[in-house]
Amino acid sequence: MELDLFISGIGGQGIQLVGKSLALAAIRDGRHVMLAGEYGGHMRGGSSVGTVVIGATPLKALPILPHAGSAIAMSHLFWERVGSRLRPGSLVLAEETISADLPDMDKHRLVKLPATAIATEQGSRMAAGMVMLGAYAALTGAVKIDSAVAAMAEQIPSYRRQHIEANERAIRAGAAAVTPLAFAVDFDSAAKDVA
Amino acid sequence: MTMRLMDGSEAIVEAAIQAGLRFYAGYPMSPATELLEYMAEKLPHHEGVCINAATEIEGVNMALGAAAGGFRAASGSCGQGLALMQEAIAEAALNETPIVIFNMARNQQDYFQATRGGGWGDYRTITLAPKDLHEAVEHAQLAFHLADKYRVPVIFMGDNLLARTQMGTTLPQLDLEPLPPKDWQLDGTSGGTGKSRQIWTFGCGKTNDPGPGPSKHWERIAAKFDAIAEVEARHEQGFVDDAETLVIAFGSGGKFVEHVVREMRADGHKVGYFRPITLWPFPGDALEAASQDCKRVLVFELNAGQMIDDVKLNVRDRKLVKAIGGVSFDESGLNLGPLMDATVIRERIALAINGASQ
């Protein structure tokens, strides 16, 4: 099985950082991973979409996903690029303040999270994406929370290392703010099934 | 071995260095720029040299020089840069100097210039077109092996998706046959084997070893490419046995088509896929066999029709062949366009099938 995810938002919200952290965390957990950005026009204020696919066995996914089964929505702007490609019944983890502006949520499983408020409580309003990362990991079982923290710290550039602590608090607070889904993935038994 | 997350450009560079690459010279051009940047970062840690040349022509000729010295050497660019390199690639083919050209293309409009031998003379260039990062890691090794084995230039055909999509990889190493020492290499001394003097496009030697001369030399070069064509064609295919419709695509397009065909098979359509892995030599015999009972042969490529010529040469009736691709760029003109999309490809295959049955 492959867990596929779109992360959608506005350039500057840390969309690509969330995707990279999730992908690196999955590598730490021994998974097969693909990480793709949707290129062109990546700039502050423009559309930013990241794509992550995680599996226990070598991946079949295309580098441009026609469909996915889950999404993180950091903004309602540019959502149509992602929303139209979600399979019915997808998990949509949305920033609470914009969730009402996402269309067709009756077709999906919407989980609202006040990520920006939680990040602010944890001391860094900019870490809303990290809250989402922790929440997504806890909801789905995609990666271990400790792996997500280590992956975030692993790639942060030297001139931003002062943000590691707040990011870690944000990831853990996000994980604590949600209840794991009943159908959270179990890559290990999926791998055994294949073997 | 541990998995590492890297984009295709980095994985290609790592695999090439593992395969013995020690010299790279290129000029930046999107999406080949990252390849040059990784080369610049990594080669110096492996007793290698990377030079940001002033032009593509300079870069490829530097690689030719390093290769004449016996080193595994490469240059790289994207389509328009590859066009500038054609004269040097022709020289490499005719003077039998093994070099590898990494063509990280913006699109698929490079098929002709990669496969036809774009310079003067009777030669072709072995062209490897991987479908994804994992195959690219293999091809980065295979390219140098084939170049050395036959003393020919080899083109590696990548694209934007290949260059920039990140995947976990262990960079597995291919188990390739050992090759003889390069007794023709220039070693900087005036002694040596004397065979290095045969490294000349005209095939002329020296007074006490005159060489074959131009006509015999070029005849032998042409025969060498015929011999390569006999044994080095590679392809991948699926669901061809009872396929009424065969869809052909290369590189990333081949991966998309395979995905779509698997989906359509699951829905009961008698569709198969065929992907040339080597664009030259084109796997014509395999295509002929795979398409023998098909009602239609569809070619998906992001250009106005280039590979389709090779397809028409290798099916029983060229009237079976229909193009379902086309020119497709994004708004920047630097990247693949909206046609490289599984949903669009499926619609076009379905239209070709339904249109034909009406």
XYZ file of C-alpha atoms in Angstrom:
553
model
C 0.000 0.000 0.000
C 1.033 3.572 -0.602
C 0.024 6.543 1.499
C -0.268 9.564 -0.758
C -0.570 13.151 0.370
C -0.922 16.631 -1.084
C 0.177 19.580 1.027
C -1.348 22.782 -0.218
C -0.959 26.371 0.793
C 0.687 29.673 0.054
C 4.395 30.126 -0.645
C 5.985 31.189 2.644
C 3.837 28.930 4.838
C 6.497 26.261 4.913
C 4.647 23.822 2.675
C 7.815 22.399 1.114
C 9.436 22.148 4.563
C 6.543 20.035 5.823
C 6.845 17.760 2.799
C 10.603 17.386 3.127
C 10.381 16.712 6.878
C 7.726 14.065 6.356
C 9.735 12.416 3.569
C 12.956 12.399 5.597
C 11.085 11.040 8.611
C 9.734 8.193 6.487
C 13.273 7.424 5.307
C 14.293 7.273 8.987
C 11.485 4.777 9.554
C 12.846 2.595 6.733
C 10.093 3.380 4.216
C 10.179 3.974 0.494
C 9.462 7.616 -0.238
C 8.780 10.003 -3.076
C 8.725 13.765 -2.618
C 7.748 16.068 -5.437
C 6.974 19.722 -5.605
C 4.774 21.264 -8.222
C 7.201 23.604 -9.820
C 6.908 26.956 -11.401
C 5.912 30.137 -9.672
C 7.080 29.085 -6.211
C 7.242 32.370 -4.415
C 5.893 34.036 -1.331
C 2.184 34.542 -1.853
C 1.867 32.133 -4.779
C 0.543 28.599 -4.844
C 2.708 25.980 -3.188
C 1.937 22.280 -3.418
C 4.034 19.421 -2.108
C 3.420 15.748 -2.784
C 4.587 12.918 -0.554
C 4.119 9.185 -1.121
C 5.193 6.644 1.509
C 5.178 2.865 1.230
C 6.679 -0.240 2.754
C 7.746 -1.556 -0.643
C 9.149 0.108 -3.800
C 6.677 2.761 -4.961
C 4.520 2.703 -8.070
C 3.366 6.322 -7.754
C 3.865 8.827 -10.563
C 5.892 11.995 -9.946
C 2.771 14.003 -10.763
C 0.004 12.319 -8.786
C -3.298 12.157 -10.642
C -5.069 11.403 -7.342
C -4.282 11.133 -3.652
C -6.042 9.897 -0.560
C -5.075 12.621 1.896
C -4.286 16.311 2.041
C -3.055 18.979 4.396
C -4.716 22.327 3.711
C -2.842 25.320 5.061
C -4.864 27.767 2.998
C -8.089 27.811 0.993
C -6.322 29.785 -1.740
C -5.230 27.623 -4.693
C -7.035 24.674 -3.059
C -8.736 23.761 -6.342
C -5.395 22.454 -7.663
C -5.491 19.771 -4.984
C -9.164 19.393 -4.068
C -10.127 18.218 -7.551
C -7.601 15.384 -7.312
C -8.686 13.881 -3.975
C -10.280 10.463 -4.019
C -13.705 10.362 -2.314
C -13.351 9.799 1.422
C -9.900 11.370 1.654
C -8.521 12.637 4.919
C -8.297 16.430 4.758
C -6.349 17.923 7.642
C -7.195 21.614 7.485
C -6.210 24.758 9.313
C -9.393 25.463 11.271
C -9.694 29.125 10.298
C -9.906 28.349 6.573
C -11.697 24.988 6.710
C -15.148 26.500 6.070
C -13.861 27.832 2.743
C -12.882 24.389 1.419
C -15.574 23.116 -0.970
C -16.968 19.566 -1.129
C -15.879 18.572 2.360
C -19.001 16.426 2.713
C -17.242 13.960 0.371
C -14.173 13.687 2.569
C -13.128 13.128 6.154
C -12.342 16.642 7.373
C -10.198 17.090 10.474
C -9.994 20.717 11.561
C -7.024 21.870 13.586
C -6.235 25.370 14.888
C -2.635 24.927 13.776
C -1.707 28.599 13.759
C -3.162 29.101 17.263
C -1.372 26.008 18.594
C 1.898 27.147 17.028
C 1.465 30.597 18.568
C 0.875 29.007 21.986
C 4.090 27.046 21.518
C 5.996 30.244 20.902
C 6.288 30.382 17.107
C 3.388 31.405 14.911
C 5.484 30.451 11.897
C 5.502 26.802 12.997
C 1.888 26.080 11.986
C 3.165 23.719 9.309
C 5.063 21.790 11.963
C 1.832 21.449 13.992
C 0.218 19.995 10.884
C 3.169 17.630 10.380
C 2.820 16.276 13.928
C -0.941 16.003 13.615
C -0.777 14.226 10.247
C 1.802 11.759 11.585
C -0.326 11.021 14.645
C -3.590 10.762 12.689
C -2.304 8.413 10.022
C 0.681 6.638 11.535
C 2.631 7.737 8.425
C 5.824 8.318 10.426
C 6.918 8.166 14.063
C 6.683 11.490 15.892
C 10.318 11.220 17.005
C 11.311 10.640 13.368
C 9.415 13.759 12.315
C 11.245 15.804 14.947
C 14.631 14.400 13.938
C 13.885 14.960 10.247
C 12.899 18.582 10.872
C 16.130 19.205 12.792
C 18.247 17.329 10.221
C 17.478 19.643 7.340
C 17.082 23.015 8.983
C 19.769 25.376 7.691
C 22.464 26.525 10.110
C 21.164 30.106 10.221
C 17.764 28.921 11.413
C 18.814 26.450 14.090
C 17.322 28.710 16.782
C 13.887 27.545 15.559
C 14.472 23.833 16.195
C 13.102 23.835 19.753
C 9.917 25.706 18.880
C 9.439 23.482 15.834
C 9.784 20.382 17.991
C 7.222 21.718 20.477
C 4.914 22.477 17.565
C 5.248 18.962 16.088
C 4.537 17.335 19.461
C 1.646 19.703 20.222
C 0.114 18.903 16.832
C 0.417 15.182 17.515
C -1.203 15.607 20.931
C -4.097 17.623 19.511
C -5.581 14.793 17.414
C -6.918 11.285 17.928
C -5.369 8.679 15.613
C -7.741 7.533 12.882
C -9.215 4.061 13.192
C -7.799 3.274 9.758
C -4.321 4.570 10.440
C -1.788 2.854 8.195
C 0.257 -0.114 9.306
C 3.198 -0.283 6.937
C 4.839 -3.167 8.755
C 1.971 -5.589 8.300
C 1.505 -4.262 4.753
C 5.150 -5.164 4.085
C 4.608 -8.628 5.557
C 1.550 -9.144 3.356
C 3.636 -8.404 0.302
C 6.497 -10.607 1.481
C 22.324 -0.376 2.872
C 20.638 2.745 4.143
C 18.167 4.643 2.059
C 18.865 8.314 1.324
C 16.384 10.868 0.085
C 17.725 12.676 -2.957
C 16.501 14.286 -6.119
C 17.247 12.686 -9.466
C 20.082 15.087 -10.256
C 21.936 14.175 -7.072
C 21.271 10.449 -7.495
C 22.616 10.540 -11.065
C 25.759 12.357 -9.936
C 26.340 9.924 -7.039
C 25.841 6.921 -9.309
C 28.099 8.371 -12.011
C 30.882 9.022 -9.512
C 30.497 5.491 -8.131
C 30.820 4.311 -11.734
C 34.155 6.100 -11.982
C 33.271 9.523 -13.405
C 36.195 11.839 -12.703
C 35.659 14.782 -15.050
C 32.612 16.882 -15.791
C 32.385 20.153 -17.672
C 29.116 21.852 -18.469
C 27.302 25.118 -18.770
C 24.250 25.789 -16.578
C 20.854 25.505 -18.215
C 17.592 24.600 -16.475
C 16.831 21.783 -15.663
C 20.426 20.543 -16.082
C 21.848 23.151 -13.717
C 21.403 21.077 -10.561
C 23.419 18.292 -12.143
C 26.312 20.702 -12.677
C 25.963 22.020 -9.120
C 26.075 18.532 -7.585
C 29.047 17.654 -9.797
C 30.856 20.774 -8.583
C 30.102 19.876 -4.978
C 30.896 16.161 -5.085
C 33.588 15.482 -7.716
C 36.422 17.237 -5.810
C 35.838 14.766 -2.936
C 36.582 11.871 -5.321
C 39.788 13.106 -6.942
C 37.617 14.466 -9.695
C 37.341 17.769 -11.486
C 34.257 19.775 -12.392
C 34.494 22.840 -14.599
C 31.777 25.388 -15.242
C 32.624 25.940 -18.891
C 31.944 29.188 -20.724
C 29.731 27.445 -23.277
C 28.281 24.008 -23.963
C 30.704 23.633 -26.877
C 33.645 24.277 -24.582
C 32.266 21.900 -21.941
C 31.788 18.933 -24.235
C 35.205 19.399 -25.834
C 36.817 19.507 -22.389
C 35.095 16.215 -21.631
C 36.406 14.839 -24.922
C 39.928 15.819 -23.866
C 39.632 14.230 -20.440
C 38.213 11.070 -22.009
C 41.145 10.916 -24.445
C 43.324 10.793 -21.335
C 41.495 7.647 -20.292
C 39.259 9.185 -17.620
C 35.546 8.602 -17.418
C 34.296 12.012 -18.495
C 30.964 13.649 -19.160
C 29.217 16.843 -20.076
C 25.594 17.758 -19.763
C 22.925 20.238 -20.692
C 19.361 20.295 -21.914
C 18.003 20.121 -25.461
C 19.248 23.373 -26.947
C 22.629 22.804 -25.308
C 22.741 19.297 -26.724
C 22.260 20.852 -30.164
C 25.422 22.906 -29.635
C 27.357 19.759 -28.714
C 26.547 17.788 -31.842
C 29.815 18.435 -33.652
C 31.861 17.231 -30.685
C 29.625 14.183 -30.259
C 30.184 13.323 -33.928
C 33.949 13.714 -33.446
C 33.812 11.432 -30.394
C 31.939 8.826 -32.430
C 34.399 9.008 -35.331
C 37.573 9.175 -33.277
C 36.241 6.562 -30.855
C 36.442 8.511 -27.635
C 34.012 7.376 -24.939
C 32.063 10.259 -23.410
C 28.689 10.528 -21.733
C 26.301 13.431 -22.299
C 23.614 13.969 -19.667
C 20.718 15.608 -21.446
C 18.276 16.802 -18.792
C 15.674 17.931 -21.267
C 12.841 20.384 -20.805
C 10.582 18.261 -22.917
C 10.826 15.386 -25.417
C 11.837 17.334 -28.490
C 15.355 15.888 -28.343
C 14.523 12.481 -29.753
C 15.792 13.133 -33.264
C 18.979 14.892 -32.268
C 19.787 12.191 -29.713
C 19.101 9.167 -31.880
C 19.997 10.169 -35.430
C 23.600 11.189 -35.029
C 23.236 14.956 -35.224
C 26.662 15.724 -36.662
C 28.628 14.658 -39.692
C 29.351 11.025 -40.451
C 27.868 7.537 -40.306
C 27.312 7.064 -36.613
C 24.540 6.890 -34.047
C 24.562 7.619 -30.353
C 23.479 5.036 -27.821
C 20.670 6.823 -25.959
C 19.386 5.639 -22.592
C 16.017 7.015 -21.441
C 15.240 6.084 -17.819
C 11.650 6.296 -16.586
C 12.433 7.309 -13.004
C 15.144 7.878 -10.446
C 15.766 4.199 -9.777
C 16.365 3.424 -13.424
C 18.395 6.627 -13.768
C 20.787 5.326 -11.099
C 21.279 2.196 -13.218
C 21.634 4.108 -16.459
C 24.200 6.511 -15.007
C 26.410 3.449 -14.514
C 25.450 1.679 -17.727
C 26.151 4.806 -19.802
C 29.850 4.848 -18.855
C 30.126 1.098 -19.274
C 28.690 1.124 -22.796
C 30.727 4.194 -23.731
C 33.953 2.459 -22.726
C 32.978 -0.958 -24.061
C 32.358 0.366 -27.577
C 34.414 3.578 -27.428
C 31.368 5.651 -28.329
C 29.508 8.698 -27.044
C 26.410 7.808 -25.000
C 23.494 10.142 -24.345
C 21.517 9.905 -21.122
C 18.017 11.351 -21.661
C 16.430 12.802 -18.557
C 13.885 15.520 -17.950
C 12.594 17.932 -15.358
C 10.621 15.319 -13.432
C 13.622 13.045 -13.290
C 15.965 15.859 -12.265
C 13.830 17.205 -9.441
C 11.603 14.485 -8.007
C 13.079 13.208 -4.754
C 13.033 9.538 -3.856
C 14.602 7.273 -1.303
C 17.425 5.279 -2.882
C 20.243 3.012 -1.734
C 22.152 3.756 -4.970
C 22.493 0.078 -5.856
C 25.497 -0.778 -8.001
C 25.118 -2.757 -11.206
C 27.189 -5.861 -11.674
C 28.801 -5.101 -15.040
C 31.350 -7.188 -16.926
C 34.976 -6.068 -16.530
C 36.376 -4.102 -19.471
C 39.882 -4.272 -20.940
C 42.397 -1.552 -20.014
C 42.378 1.543 -22.231
C 45.593 0.929 -24.135
C 44.717 3.850 -26.409
C 44.696 6.515 -23.727
C 46.950 9.538 -23.942
C 49.223 9.453 -20.918
C 51.254 12.595 -21.480
C 54.480 10.759 -22.373
C 56.079 10.370 -25.768
C 56.416 6.601 -25.261
C 53.562 4.221 -24.529
C 51.797 1.775 -26.827
C 51.531 4.079 -29.813
C 47.856 3.209 -30.155
C 46.827 6.611 -28.889
C 47.815 8.062 -32.269
C 44.873 6.265 -33.800
C 42.587 8.647 -31.908
C 41.950 10.724 -34.955
C 38.731 11.181 -36.883
C 40.393 10.375 -40.216
C 41.888 7.092 -39.050
C 45.364 7.973 -40.249
C 48.310 6.793 -38.180
C 51.995 7.517 -38.441
C 54.846 6.518 -40.729
C 55.593 3.135 -39.170
C 51.888 2.387 -38.465
C 49.872 4.138 -41.118
C 46.401 3.212 -39.913
C 43.452 2.258 -42.091
C 42.919 5.678 -43.694
C 39.646 7.564 -43.830
C 37.489 5.308 -45.986
C 38.345 2.042 -44.217
C 38.137 3.791 -40.845
C 34.676 5.222 -41.441
C 33.474 1.926 -42.872
C 34.642 0.156 -39.719
C 32.954 2.796 -37.506
C 29.672 2.316 -39.369
C 29.981 -1.469 -39.014
C 30.595 -1.019 -35.292
C 27.316 0.878 -34.900
C 25.506 -1.849 -36.844
C 26.955 -4.402 -34.446
C 25.852 -2.331 -31.429
C 22.343 -2.119 -32.863
C 22.213 -5.906 -32.970
C 22.844 -6.417 -29.273
C 22.164 -3.322 -27.180
C 18.470 -2.571 -27.761
C 16.526 -2.600 -24.488
C 12.828 -2.261 -23.811
C 10.096 -2.889 -21.266
C 6.592 -4.071 -22.097
C 3.441 -5.213 -20.368
C 0.074 -6.792 -21.224
C 1.058 -7.150 -24.892
C -0.090 -10.758 -25.406
C -3.765 -10.020 -25.997
C -3.525 -6.231 -26.407
C -5.723 -4.714 -29.093
C -4.183 -1.329 -28.384
C -0.473 -0.868 -27.725
C 0.718 2.437 -26.247
C 4.347 3.447 -26.718
C 6.192 6.115 -24.764
C 9.708 6.777 -23.472
C 11.315 8.223 -20.345
C 8.940 9.722 -17.777
C 6.189 9.408 -20.371
C 6.744 5.657 -20.343
C 6.175 5.556 -16.605
C 2.936 7.529 -16.949
C 1.701 5.312 -19.777
C 2.502 2.140 -17.829
C 0.486 3.516 -14.892
C -2.489 4.385 -17.095
C -2.398 1.044 -18.915
C -2.412 -0.839 -15.594
C -5.478 1.179 -14.530
C -7.242 0.519 -17.839
C -6.410 -3.199 -17.672
C -7.981 -3.309 -14.214
C -11.107 -1.867 -15.844
C -11.099 -4.576 -18.514
C -9.584 -2.765 -21.509
C -7.295 -4.792 -23.779
C -4.424 -2.315 -23.655
C -0.694 -2.919 -23.440
C 2.386 -0.744 -23.070
C 5.786 -0.746 -24.705
C 8.680 1.455 -23.576
C 11.947 1.727 -25.480
C 14.647 1.952 -22.788
C 17.303 2.553 -25.428
C 16.039 5.124 -27.942
C 18.986 4.103 -30.072
C 19.317 1.277 -30.724
C 15.537 1.346 -31.067
C 14.072 -2.015 -29.947
C 12.422 -2.544 -33.318
C 12.324 -6.359 -33.363
C 10.722 -6.397 -29.914
C 8.165 -3.796 -30.991
C 7.349 -5.758 -34.115
C 6.684 -8.844 -31.994
C 4.711 -6.952 -29.340
C 2.479 -5.216 -31.887
C 1.887 -8.091 -34.299
C -1.739 -8.683 -33.317
C -2.677 -5.132 -32.320
C -5.472 -3.176 -33.952
C -3.822 0.111 -33.167
C -0.494 1.451 -31.981
C -0.571 4.764 -30.088
C 2.513 6.891 -29.554
C 2.618 9.258 -26.606
C 5.503 11.741 -26.750
C 5.716 15.419 -25.808
C 6.672 16.678 -29.245
C 5.057 17.016 -32.667
C 6.075 13.487 -33.638
C 9.645 12.185 -33.538
C 9.804 8.669 -32.056
C 6.708 7.887 -34.090
C 8.977 7.547 -37.153
C 10.833 4.655 -35.512
C 7.542 3.117 -34.462
C 6.211 3.249 -38.038
C 9.381 1.558 -39.277
C 8.850 -1.354 -36.921
C 5.171 -2.315 -37.024
C 3.521 -4.439 -39.698
C 1.424 -1.561 -41.061
C 2.287 2.063 -40.480
C -1.383 3.024 -40.840
C -1.999 1.421 -37.435
C 0.115 4.107 -35.795
C -1.458 7.213 -34.308
C 0.073 10.046 -32.285
C -1.650 10.844 -28.981
C 0.970 13.256 -27.625
C 1.939 16.707 -28.804
C 3.969 19.776 -27.983
C 3.269 20.647 -24.354
C 5.177 23.108 -22.197
C 4.258 24.951 -19.038
C 4.000 28.721 -19.168
C 7.713 29.229 -18.451
C 8.710 27.175 -21.503
C 11.260 25.398 -19.304
C 9.177 22.502 -18.120
C 6.871 19.690 -19.159
C 3.351 20.849 -19.886
C -0.131 19.654 -18.950
C -0.035 16.627 -21.298
C 2.266 14.797 -18.883
C -0.675 13.816 -16.725
C -2.190 10.397 -16.149
C -5.775 11.624 -16.475
C -5.096 13.367 -19.787
C -3.213 10.367 -21.177
C -6.068 8.051 -20.228
C -8.573 10.342 -21.978
C -6.464 10.350 -25.134
C -6.072 6.573 -25.176
C -9.813 6.151 -24.598
C -10.601 8.629 -27.377
C -8.320 6.773 -29.805
C -10.019 3.468 -28.952
C -13.599 4.752 -29.019
C -13.037 6.932 -32.046
C -11.768 3.889 -33.932
C -14.725 1.687 -32.974
C -17.366 4.148 -34.151
